[in-house]
Amino acid sequence: MVTLKQLSKELGVSISTVSKALSDSFEISERTKKKVLALARKYNYRPNNVAVNLRAKSTKTIGVIIPNIFNHFYTKILSGIEQEAKRNNYKVIVSISNETVSSEKEGISFFSNGSVDGILLAPSEETEKLGNYKHISALHQKEIPFVLFDRYSEKLNSDKVIINDFDSAKKTVKYLINKGREEIVVVSLIKHLSVGELRKKGAFDASKKITLLEFEKEEELEEAFLKLIKRKRIDAVLALDELSGIITLNIARTVAFKIPEELTIISFSQGVLSEYSYPKLSTINQHAKEIGENSVQLLLTRLKNKEASYKTRIIKTALEIHQT
Amino acid sequence: MVTLKQLSKELGVSISTVSKALSDSFEISERTKKKVLALARKYNYRPNNVAVNLRAKSTKTIGVIIPNIFNHFYTKILSGIEQEAKRNNYKVIVSISNETVSSEKEGISFFSNGSVDGILLAPSEETEKLGNYKHISALHQKEIPFVLFDRYSEKLNSDKVIINDFDSAKKTVKYLINKGREEIVVVSLIKHLSVGELRKKGAFDASKKITLLEFEKEEELEEAFLKLIKRKRIDAVLALDELSGIITLNIARTVAFKIPEELTIISFSQGVLSEYSYPKLSTINQHAKEIGENSVQLLLTRLKNKEASYKTRIIKTALEIHQT
DNA sequence: TTGAAAGCGCTAACAT
DNA sequence: ATGTTAGCGCTTTCAA
């Protein structure tokens, strides 16, 4: 990589002259500017980013800590983050926590050395399970701005972008009841996530007579659901996560339920899974991309004004009914 | 963030003493080391990464340009990259090309200013379609080391990590023939990708009497496949990409094929889609994670020795038969 | 209109 | 055992 020094030497002018010429400063004569620009182009000069960062005391980089990159929902968020960051001339560094506290801590420490201007973070499942957020709130002491997305805790005081989980679960159950469904089952494999809790509460807020099947392992849910439908007639399922939705769908099909005539299945989701399921699942779309975009916006706002009060942005979900 | 300067001031020693003490230099007395360490811990001192990078003339960062982050295959590669990078104390910056040349160029220029030590790149679909790789080979002039993964071109001289696509398609067709399948259909939605071409050639190398359904749009494939199975008896499908596999599966089911008794479907894939399809697709697993890991390894080797001859690593696929 | 110098935070060769 | 100095590449203030 060519440096200002090399250019200045070859041109027989000072480093600062070259620097100013390249930033089109009014101090420099047109003749010199032209010469400098020509040589810079010839060598394809690009200011060394690291040096610029050191000087500017900013990196134009956002660190993202994401729980799981195999989850389409998070992938979509990441894509939204990347786009919005690029639009604002920021780079994105990614660290994947794999839903573990240890990797999450690693990621935070990885970013806590001036590598990034700020952090976007969705706490891992383990973090939520343990309810210990100290390593995250420690960012406040380090004066590293951060924004939580998707998952959050009352214990953490920060900017955040979340989904109206409670409301959308509640609305969906009401929708089912309106459609004349009477035996509603809520299935979930995300017991330990804050969002799972909120969705569950929302559903029960709409109706007390819901059957709840909530498990940690896929097989447990499969077994329980199979048992349930053999025992009693049900006519609607609300899945609090996509995997539960797909599993339920596949089982319902093995026992020859007509979908959606006899059984409506609606699932919180964002996924390819539901998109290419057969028949296509009805979903509660979580507008993941917007979550990503909004997180970046909130962080950039924070970077501009570190003293402002914390903001929460709530991204609305949309019920998408297929195959009705 | 605390700096060496601040620590040295508070301790009443020089900056270099602090620096040396923190790196446990033999030049510094135990007493001083202890004092320094204590204060550093108190303030949670971490060396400013940007300054270290500038000084070291290396960023310990790898730039990854990935065509599509919604494709589980690439996500898995990315995960492999991230893990292997972290293992070697490298960071990962991600740029998503969305299968377009323009974004790919943007990504390359984004990384070409000293932000990264090297680049991992899978060319976009558009790049492959147009066959123009100049913006990529330009990295050679800029002396930025790069490794291609998954997709490549004869036009590009570089390190690369690829799959034995030709061979595995060939082997799979042979496998089908061995199992007594006689009417084999090859379906594909990746006509324009180099890997698609290789797989196709491999399949035909195993048998000339294959029916080929190759389209750009999902609907075209759906229509053609439906027409075909109404017209003639078929007993095996080799899908060159996961989407084709799922589409074929869903259609075959609507016309009540017994799978796999009457119709074997095997798909190139890596996906959640095939994992949660019903019945579960048989797949040609591409070991995506290993592709990512190997790419990082190749790049790090290159960084150590820029003059070595270019290496190609071929990752073997594995045929995984389900529901037989 | 141009150049010299300082400084971002760090390391390391070279004094003391 | 500790300190001084130079320099990584850049921008910017101040001086010429």
XYZ file of C-alpha atoms (C1' of nucleotides) in Angstrom:
680
model
C 0.000 0.000 0.000
C 1.267 3.452 -0.954
C 1.500 6.015 1.819
C 1.353 9.780 1.855
C 5.046 9.749 2.596
C 5.886 7.903 -0.588
C 3.667 10.142 -2.680
C 5.153 13.281 -1.140
C 8.657 12.035 -1.808
C 7.970 11.286 -5.446
C 6.277 14.656 -5.908
C 8.914 16.599 -4.011
C 6.357 18.228 -1.722
C 5.584 17.783 1.958
C 3.321 15.131 3.427
C 0.846 17.666 4.659
C 0.561 19.227 1.237
C -0.351 15.861 -0.225
C -2.822 15.200 2.547
C -4.508 18.551 2.065
C -4.514 18.241 -1.708
C -6.269 14.894 -1.478
C -8.955 16.307 0.746
C -9.385 19.145 -1.744
C -8.341 21.828 0.726
C -8.691 25.443 -0.308
C -5.169 26.032 0.938
C -3.619 24.142 -1.969
C -3.205 25.468 -5.507
C -5.079 23.860 -8.359
C -1.831 22.927 -10.064
C -0.541 21.010 -7.094
C -3.896 19.356 -6.484
C -3.907 18.030 -10.033
C -0.392 16.642 -9.774
C -1.134 14.984 -6.478
C -4.420 13.505 -7.607
C -2.843 12.124 -10.740
C -0.115 10.309 -8.859
C -2.514 9.116 -6.183
C -4.716 7.621 -8.856
C -1.764 6.055 -10.595
C -0.789 4.202 -7.447
C -4.379 3.607 -6.414
C -3.750 5.381 -3.141
C -6.165 4.738 -0.288
C -5.643 6.301 3.135
C -4.597 3.658 5.609
C -7.699 2.962 7.595
C -5.913 1.980 10.766
C -3.953 5.215 10.858
C -7.076 7.248 10.184
C -8.844 5.430 12.989
C -6.050 6.024 15.471
C -5.961 9.658 14.608
C -9.733 10.071 14.622
C -10.192 7.951 17.745
C -13.035 6.182 16.038
C -13.123 3.016 13.997
C -16.308 3.354 12.006
C -16.945 -0.223 12.966
C -19.848 -1.854 14.768
C -19.399 -5.083 16.684
C -22.331 -7.488 16.531
C -22.773 -10.338 18.974
C -25.371 -12.746 17.718
C -26.579 -15.869 19.511
C -26.973 -18.155 16.548
C -26.197 -17.723 12.909
C -28.145 -20.789 11.778
C -31.361 -19.177 12.782
C -32.863 -17.447 9.810
C -34.344 -14.794 12.035
C -30.926 -13.679 13.204
C -29.456 -13.971 9.759
C -32.064 -11.552 8.524
C -31.338 -9.182 11.371
C -27.651 -9.415 10.538
C -28.361 -8.606 6.933
C -30.353 -5.562 8.007
C -27.505 -4.488 10.259
C -24.946 -4.915 7.517
C -26.929 -2.904 5.012
C -27.741 -0.065 7.334
C -24.146 0.048 8.543
C -22.783 0.168 5.014
C -25.262 2.890 4.169
C -23.713 4.936 6.973
C -20.190 4.013 6.018
C -19.666 1.696 8.941
C -18.113 -1.734 8.939
C -19.497 -4.722 10.816
C -17.534 -7.229 12.858
C -19.403 -10.348 13.862
C -19.002 -12.556 16.872
C -21.235 -15.579 17.359
C -22.075 -16.557 20.915
C -23.669 -19.898 20.068
C -26.129 -19.235 22.867
C -23.399 -19.577 25.499
C -22.302 -17.102 28.157
C -18.646 -17.906 27.663
C -18.604 -17.070 23.959
C -20.653 -13.994 24.649
C -18.087 -12.811 27.166
C -15.300 -13.597 24.744
C -17.033 -11.555 22.094
C -17.479 -8.604 24.402
C -13.859 -8.678 25.489
C -12.867 -9.142 21.842
C -14.581 -5.872 21.060
C -13.588 -3.989 24.206
C -10.179 -2.831 23.078
C -11.045 -0.005 20.769
C -11.799 -2.260 17.815
C -15.347 -1.007 17.564
C -17.203 2.217 18.227
C -20.192 0.395 19.644
C -21.832 -2.991 20.065
C -25.120 -4.557 19.007
C -26.042 -7.497 21.165
C -28.733 -10.122 21.577
C -28.008 -11.966 24.837
C -27.475 -15.694 24.599
C -30.016 -18.222 25.808
C -27.700 -19.216 28.613
C -27.351 -15.624 29.725
C -31.120 -15.293 29.895
C -31.465 -18.590 31.697
C -28.944 -17.608 34.354
C -30.237 -14.072 34.541
C -26.723 -12.753 34.962
C -26.086 -9.654 32.892
C -23.064 -8.242 34.675
C -20.657 -8.798 31.800
C -23.015 -6.812 29.610
C -23.669 -3.942 31.979
C -19.896 -3.741 32.463
C -19.864 -2.122 29.030
C -21.296 0.951 30.673
C -18.200 1.317 32.861
C -15.997 0.810 29.830
C -17.995 3.530 28.153
C -18.687 1.393 25.123
C -22.138 2.211 23.773
C -24.338 -0.779 23.059
C -27.831 -1.568 21.859
C -29.747 -4.722 22.700
C -31.922 -6.297 20.057
C -34.610 -8.976 20.153
C -33.824 -10.111 23.679
C -33.470 -7.898 26.706
C -33.791 -7.792 30.444
C -35.246 -5.385 32.926
C -31.903 -5.638 34.684
C -30.197 -3.890 31.820
C -30.524 -0.203 31.297
C -29.830 0.483 27.644
C -31.113 1.314 24.210
C -33.049 -1.568 22.745
C -35.014 -2.784 19.742
C -37.662 -5.331 20.488
C -40.755 -6.995 19.156
C -44.188 -6.547 20.615
C -44.249 -10.213 21.533
C -46.886 -10.027 24.200
C -49.306 -8.132 22.009
C -48.840 -10.200 18.913
C -49.345 -13.490 20.723
C -52.442 -12.063 22.349
C -53.803 -10.779 19.064
C -53.154 -14.059 17.336
C -55.062 -16.049 19.918
C -57.908 -13.580 19.648
C -57.822 -14.016 15.903
C -58.101 -17.784 16.294
C -61.005 -17.451 18.682
C -62.718 -15.089 16.298
C -62.372 -17.677 13.570
C -64.291 -20.071 15.785
C -61.371 -22.145 16.999
C -62.015 -23.560 20.419
C -59.259 -25.949 21.389
C -56.058 -23.983 21.114
C -52.662 -25.472 21.872
C -49.582 -23.361 22.443
C -46.336 -25.172 21.643
C -42.879 -23.901 22.467
C -39.251 -24.902 22.455
C -38.012 -21.566 23.748
C -38.979 -21.829 27.349
C -35.898 -20.086 28.597
C -35.981 -17.069 26.366
C -37.469 -13.812 27.480
C -39.393 -13.592 24.239
C -40.865 -17.034 24.840
C -42.099 -15.929 28.216
C -43.689 -12.811 26.783
C -45.433 -14.683 24.010
C -46.781 -17.217 26.440
C -48.146 -14.532 28.707
C -49.695 -12.760 25.756
C -51.454 -15.918 24.640
C -52.846 -16.626 28.082
C -53.914 -13.039 28.418
C -56.234 -13.625 25.492
C -57.640 -16.872 26.816
C -57.216 -18.937 29.946
C -58.326 -22.199 28.372
C -55.227 -22.910 26.341
C -53.247 -26.122 26.455
C -49.542 -25.451 26.840
C -46.859 -27.791 25.558
C -43.493 -26.376 26.459
C -40.298 -28.378 26.265
C -36.565 -28.096 25.841
C -36.039 -30.926 23.400
C -37.646 -31.548 20.056
C -38.380 -35.173 20.834
C -40.210 -34.309 24.029
C -42.473 -31.938 22.163
C -43.091 -34.484 19.427
C -44.080 -37.120 21.923
C -46.306 -34.842 23.955
C -48.076 -33.416 20.942
C -48.710 -36.842 19.478
C -50.145 -38.005 22.762
C -52.320 -34.936 23.031
C -53.933 -35.177 19.616
C -54.701 -38.815 20.189
C -56.397 -37.981 23.425
C -58.474 -35.004 22.467
C -59.733 -32.978 19.566
C -57.824 -29.761 18.928
C -58.382 -27.231 16.196
C -55.609 -24.665 16.462
C -51.924 -24.447 17.279
C -49.921 -21.355 18.092
C -46.211 -22.122 17.887
C -44.005 -19.704 19.779
C -41.017 -20.522 17.593
C -40.581 -21.808 14.088
C -39.183 -25.197 14.969
C -42.197 -26.007 17.125
C -44.365 -24.937 14.231
C -42.715 -27.238 11.748
C -42.647 -30.165 14.132
C -46.307 -29.734 14.913
C -47.125 -29.488 11.247
C -45.250 -32.643 10.355
C -46.871 -34.631 13.162
C -50.326 -33.327 12.366
C -49.818 -34.511 8.836
C -48.804 -38.021 9.845
C -52.100 -38.412 11.617
C -53.921 -37.051 8.578
C -55.224 -33.779 9.902
C -56.594 -31.600 7.156
C -54.675 -28.351 7.277
C -55.941 -25.706 7.643
C -59.550 -26.929 7.493
C -59.406 -29.053 10.612
C -56.364 -27.557 12.214
C -54.966 -24.049 11.938
C -51.288 -23.717 12.664
C -49.788 -20.297 13.177
C -46.153 -19.901 14.056
C -43.822 -17.168 15.202
C -41.241 -17.328 12.523
C -39.078 -15.708 9.992
C -37.878 -18.659 8.272
C -37.107 -20.570 5.223
C -38.460 -23.532 7.088
C -41.982 -22.198 7.145
C -41.680 -20.744 3.680
C -40.922 -24.088 2.114
C -42.969 -26.197 4.444
C -45.831 -28.074 2.940
C -48.426 -26.840 3.290
C -47.017 -23.420 3.906
C -47.280 -22.393 7.550
C -49.151 -19.296 8.565
C -46.676 -17.087 10.320
C -46.218 -14.122 12.553
C -43.597 -12.218 10.647
C -41.166 -10.451 12.893
C -39.686 -8.006 10.382
C -36.200 -9.065 11.263
C -34.509 -6.819 8.768
C -36.091 -3.769 10.366
C -34.885 -4.901 13.744
C -31.352 -4.874 12.361
C -31.739 -1.514 10.688
C -33.260 0.089 13.754
C -30.520 -1.273 15.984
C -27.880 0.386 13.856
C -29.802 3.648 13.808
C -30.165 3.635 17.562
C -26.477 2.937 18.021
C -25.385 5.677 15.640
C -27.669 8.126 17.411
C -26.149 7.073 20.693
C -22.627 7.583 19.326
C -23.541 11.124 18.445
C -25.014 11.865 21.832
C -23.773 9.690 24.637
C -25.773 11.492 27.295
C -29.261 11.150 25.841
C -31.792 9.005 27.703
C -32.175 5.378 26.631
C -34.612 4.660 23.835
C -36.693 1.587 23.072
C -37.950 0.873 19.598
C -40.740 -1.632 19.237
C -41.011 -3.369 15.888
C -44.538 -4.482 15.074
C -45.197 -8.006 13.896
C -47.507 -8.970 11.068
C -49.791 -11.987 10.915
C -49.483 -13.717 7.548
C -52.123 -16.283 6.836
C -51.393 -18.812 4.101
C -53.474 -21.656 2.750
C -56.700 -20.584 4.368
C -10.384 3.686 27.759
C -7.251 4.000 29.896
C -3.973 4.415 28.053
C -0.395 3.586 28.939
C 0.218 7.279 29.304
C -2.399 7.646 32.023
C -1.131 4.609 33.890
C 2.465 5.799 33.705
C 1.489 9.201 34.990
C -0.380 7.806 37.963
C 2.495 5.447 38.763
C 5.173 8.032 38.265
C 7.132 5.863 35.836
C 7.718 6.078 32.101
C 5.367 4.801 29.423
C 7.800 2.194 28.229
C 8.248 0.835 31.711
C 4.530 0.277 31.931
C 4.439 -1.277 28.490
C 7.286 -3.628 29.294
C 5.870 -4.505 32.698
C 2.570 -5.463 31.143
C 4.280 -7.742 28.674
C 6.186 -9.286 31.571
C 9.569 -8.206 30.269
C 12.664 -9.474 32.062
C 13.977 -5.927 32.085
C 11.482 -4.846 34.724
C 11.746 -5.559 38.454
C 9.150 -7.722 40.126
C 8.144 -4.899 42.413
C 7.375 -2.567 39.554
C 5.588 -5.280 37.592
C 3.267 -5.903 40.517
C 2.445 -2.238 40.947
C 1.773 -1.809 37.243
C -0.336 -4.921 36.978
C -2.404 -3.933 39.954
C -3.250 -0.534 38.541
C -3.866 -1.939 35.076
C -6.321 -4.410 36.535
C -7.970 -1.716 38.603
C -8.688 0.331 35.498
C -9.339 -2.722 33.353
C -6.620 -1.653 30.963
C -6.651 -3.155 27.461
C -4.103 -2.119 24.837
C -5.751 -0.023 22.178
C -6.169 -2.356 19.280
C -5.998 0.316 16.618
C -2.671 1.593 17.912
C -1.283 -1.925 18.134
C -2.399 -2.583 14.581
C -0.809 0.568 13.252
C 2.413 -0.224 14.966
C 2.397 -3.892 13.969
C 1.268 -3.150 10.425
C -1.246 -5.926 10.703
C -4.863 -5.910 11.775
C -5.433 -9.507 12.800
C -8.634 -9.241 10.846
C -9.975 -11.262 7.943
C -12.473 -9.793 5.499
C -15.102 -12.204 4.230
C -17.184 -11.520 1.143
C -20.095 -13.882 0.993
C -22.708 -14.038 -1.772
C -25.758 -14.757 0.302
C -26.297 -14.982 3.993
C -29.739 -16.581 3.758
C -28.260 -19.696 2.308
C -27.599 -22.153 5.070
C -24.591 -23.471 3.221
C -22.848 -20.117 3.368
C -23.943 -19.514 6.916
C -22.254 -22.726 7.904
C -19.114 -21.755 6.045
C -19.191 -18.405 7.803
C -19.517 -20.110 11.139
C -16.509 -22.283 10.317
C -14.559 -19.199 9.298
C -15.473 -17.351 12.468
C -14.471 -20.222 14.723
C -11.188 -20.924 13.028
C -10.362 -17.227 12.950
C -11.103 -16.819 16.638
C -9.018 -19.874 17.382
C -6.110 -18.072 15.729
C -6.896 -14.792 17.400
C -8.227 -13.161 14.269
C -11.338 -11.078 13.877
C -13.796 -11.407 11.007
C -15.403 -8.585 9.062
C -18.286 -9.577 6.837
C -19.496 -8.051 3.615
C -22.480 -9.526 1.802
C -22.498 -9.284 -1.975
C -26.092 -10.410 -2.449
C -24.922 -12.189 -5.577
C -24.221 -8.885 -7.336
C -20.996 -7.628 -8.896
C -21.518 -4.118 -7.597
C -21.768 -5.139 -3.943
C -18.851 -7.456 -4.414
C -16.729 -4.591 -5.744
C -17.882 -2.396 -2.875
C -16.860 -5.064 -0.417
C -13.441 -5.431 -1.974
C -12.831 -1.698 -1.957
C -14.200 -1.570 1.600
C -11.465 -3.974 2.630
C -8.666 -2.560 0.473
C -7.518 0.185 2.785
C -5.575 -1.723 5.347
C -8.649 -2.768 7.320
C -7.907 -6.439 6.845
C -4.836 -8.621 6.480
C -6.487 -10.793 3.874
C -9.771 -11.643 2.189
C -11.906 -14.759 1.854
C -14.195 -14.596 -1.133
C -16.863 -16.605 -2.911
C -17.628 -14.776 -6.171
C -21.197 -13.677 -6.715
C -23.525 -15.371 -9.163
C -23.447 -12.295 -11.364
C -19.658 -12.327 -11.424
C -19.694 -15.938 -12.541
C -22.375 -15.244 -15.138
C -20.434 -12.360 -16.645
C -17.128 -14.163 -16.319
C -15.385 -10.938 -15.382
C -12.956 -11.379 -12.543
C -10.780 -8.302 -12.997
C -11.888 -6.607 -9.787
C -10.844 -9.740 -7.936
C -7.502 -10.297 -9.598
C -6.782 -6.614 -8.945
C -6.205 -7.724 -5.348
C -2.958 -9.221 -6.534
C -1.664 -5.802 -7.588
C -2.766 -4.356 -4.289
C -0.856 -7.163 -2.627
C -3.827 -8.182 -0.536
C -3.790 -11.946 -0.055
C -7.078 -13.685 -0.764
C -8.525 -17.175 -0.836
C -11.500 -18.245 -2.929
C -13.981 -20.682 -1.470
C -16.781 -22.754 -2.973
C -16.791 -20.942 -6.309
C -13.798 -20.242 -8.478
C -12.670 -19.640 -12.015
C -9.826 -20.864 -14.159
C -9.234 -17.200 -14.877
C -8.188 -16.591 -11.305
C -4.840 -17.673 -10.034
C -5.152 -18.021 -6.281
C -5.450 -20.235 -3.250
C -8.827 -21.933 -3.138
C -11.011 -24.321 -1.205
C -13.519 -26.236 -3.265
C -15.802 -29.221 -3.281
C -15.315 -32.238 -5.513
C -18.570 -31.454 -7.248
C -17.917 -33.356 -10.429
C -16.950 -36.523 -8.614
C -19.725 -36.494 -6.074
C -22.425 -35.984 -8.690
C -20.927 -38.789 -10.701
C -20.736 -41.099 -7.734
C -24.282 -40.334 -6.728
C -25.657 -41.217 -10.129
C -23.666 -44.428 -10.072
C -25.108 -45.168 -6.661
C -28.628 -44.694 -7.986
C -27.949 -46.971 -10.929
C -26.505 -49.577 -8.603
C -29.703 -49.463 -6.582
C -31.572 -50.361 -9.734
C -32.935 -46.931 -10.550
C -33.410 -46.487 -14.266
C -35.145 -43.207 -14.974
C -33.041 -40.553 -13.368
C -33.910 -36.874 -13.506
C -31.429 -34.131 -12.686
C -33.057 -30.916 -11.481
C -31.264 -27.623 -10.993
C -31.873 -23.981 -10.217
C -28.206 -23.033 -10.290
C -27.544 -23.028 -13.986
C -25.228 -20.071 -13.855
C -22.958 -21.211 -11.096
C -19.693 -22.935 -11.788
C -20.571 -25.580 -9.230
C -23.854 -26.270 -11.024
C -21.991 -26.818 -14.248
C -19.548 -29.211 -12.607
C -22.275 -31.230 -10.944
C -24.168 -31.514 -14.190
C -21.122 -32.728 -16.044
C -20.383 -35.232 -13.304
C -23.883 -36.644 -13.489
C -23.765 -37.030 -17.241
C -20.343 -38.558 -16.999
C -21.918 -41.392 -15.042
C -24.809 -41.882 -17.425
C -25.893 -40.389 -20.715
C -29.561 -41.283 -20.324
C -30.483 -38.678 -17.764
C -33.315 -36.227 -18.077
C -32.207 -32.689 -17.272
C -34.531 -30.030 -15.879
C -32.594 -26.840 -15.474
C -34.261 -23.477 -14.882
C -33.730 -20.064 -13.402
C -37.054 -19.687 -11.666
C -38.723 -21.921 -9.127
C -42.068 -21.830 -10.924
C -40.526 -22.973 -14.195
C -38.997 -25.965 -12.508
C -42.238 -26.777 -10.729
C -44.179 -26.687 -13.951
C -41.657 -28.722 -15.913
C -41.295 -31.363 -13.240
C -45.047 -31.750 -12.861
C -45.394 -32.140 -16.598
C -42.607 -34.685 -16.724
C -43.928 -36.988 -14.020
C -47.341 -36.980 -15.630
C -45.834 -37.992 -18.935
C -43.437 -40.706 -17.903
C -42.436 -42.934 -15.053
C -39.345 -41.811 -13.182
C -37.713 -43.394 -10.169
C -34.907 -41.116 -9.061
C -34.107 -37.437 -8.761
C -30.731 -35.844 -8.249
C -31.159 -32.220 -7.220
C -28.104 -30.063 -7.802
C -29.200 -27.590 -5.145
C -31.337 -27.787 -2.062
C -34.195 -25.681 -3.300
C -34.685 -27.904 -6.321
C -34.653 -30.860 -3.982
C -37.389 -29.486 -1.756
C -39.524 -28.356 -4.662
C -39.261 -31.753 -6.285
C -40.112 -33.449 -3.026
C -43.180 -31.344 -2.434
C -44.475 -31.892 -5.957
C -43.788 -35.605 -5.862
C -45.841 -35.772 -2.721
C -48.815 -33.971 -4.190
C -49.041 -36.664 -6.864
C -48.734 -39.331 -4.190
C -45.380 -40.816 -5.001
C -44.173 -43.139 -2.310
C -40.851 -41.822 -1.124
C -38.357 -43.413 -1.193
C -39.919 -46.693 -2.318
C -41.084 -45.447 -5.695
C -38.934 -42.387 -6.006
C -35.497 -41.703 -4.537
C -34.612 -38.058 -4.125
C -31.046 -37.067 -3.381
C -30.066 -33.453 -3.111
C -26.918 -31.394 -2.883
C -27.552 -29.558 0.286
C -26.476 -28.370 3.615
C -29.640 -27.158 4.864
C -32.226 -26.800 7.445
C -34.681 -27.167 4.626
C -33.723 -30.747 3.921
C -33.269 -31.518 7.586
C -36.819 -30.615 8.459
C -38.402 -31.667 5.208
C -40.903 -34.446 5.397
C -39.853 -37.062 4.657
C -36.292 -36.130 5.277
C -34.350 -35.660 2.062
C -31.310 -37.739 1.323
C -28.469 -35.327 0.870
C -24.980 -34.848 -0.386
C -23.433 -33.117 2.573
C -20.886 -30.543 1.580
C -19.116 -30.162 4.896
C -19.531 -26.440 4.798
C -17.900 -25.835 8.129
C -14.720 -27.477 6.940
C -14.729 -25.298 3.876
C -14.714 -22.274 6.165
C -12.024 -23.648 8.425
C -9.791 -24.632 5.543
C -10.184 -21.231 3.918
C -8.934 -19.532 7.046
C -6.035 -21.941 7.332
C -5.018 -21.369 3.741
C -5.180 -17.613 4.205
C -3.119 -17.654 7.394
C -0.525 -19.828 5.693
C -0.437 -17.379 2.832
C 0.021 -14.462 5.222
C 3.068 -16.178 6.636
C 4.583 -16.880 3.266
C 3.423 -14.612 0.485
C 5.674 -16.188 -2.104
C 4.564 -19.800 -1.841
C 2.806 -21.376 -4.812
C -1.002 -21.380 -4.813
C -2.730 -24.248 -3.082
C -6.090 -25.873 -3.720
C -7.872 -27.804 -1.015
C -10.644 -30.118 -2.079
C -13.268 -30.898 0.527
C -14.887 -34.271 0.036
C -18.663 -34.586 0.108
C -20.583 -37.314 1.878
C -23.729 -39.019 0.682
C -26.277 -39.243 3.490
C -29.196 -41.503 2.818
C -32.284 -41.048 4.992
C -35.571 -42.868 5.024
C -34.458 -45.752 2.873
C 0.486 28.397 -0.968
C 3.402 25.272 1.365
C 5.827 23.037 5.234
C 7.087 21.795 10.052
C 5.588 19.796 14.059
C 2.684 17.592 17.213
C 0.034 13.831 18.571
C -3.358 9.645 18.330
C -1.395 4.813 21.599
C 1.716 1.565 21.133
C 6.367 -1.073 20.914
C 11.231 -1.601 20.801
C 15.896 -0.216 19.851
C 18.893 2.297 22.167
C 20.563 5.092 25.955
C 21.345 5.789 30.934
C 16.073 -1.511 36.102
C 14.213 2.417 34.010
C 13.830 6.122 30.578
C 14.276 8.472 25.996
C 13.332 8.381 21.401
C 11.695 7.145 17.060
C 8.208 5.702 14.148
C 3.803 3.180 12.346
C 0.313 6.775 8.669
C -2.570 10.162 9.187
C -4.663 15.034 10.090
C -4.410 19.578 11.632
C -2.612 23.643 13.951
C 0.629 26.853 13.518
C 4.499 29.024 11.308
C 6.821 30.628 7.234
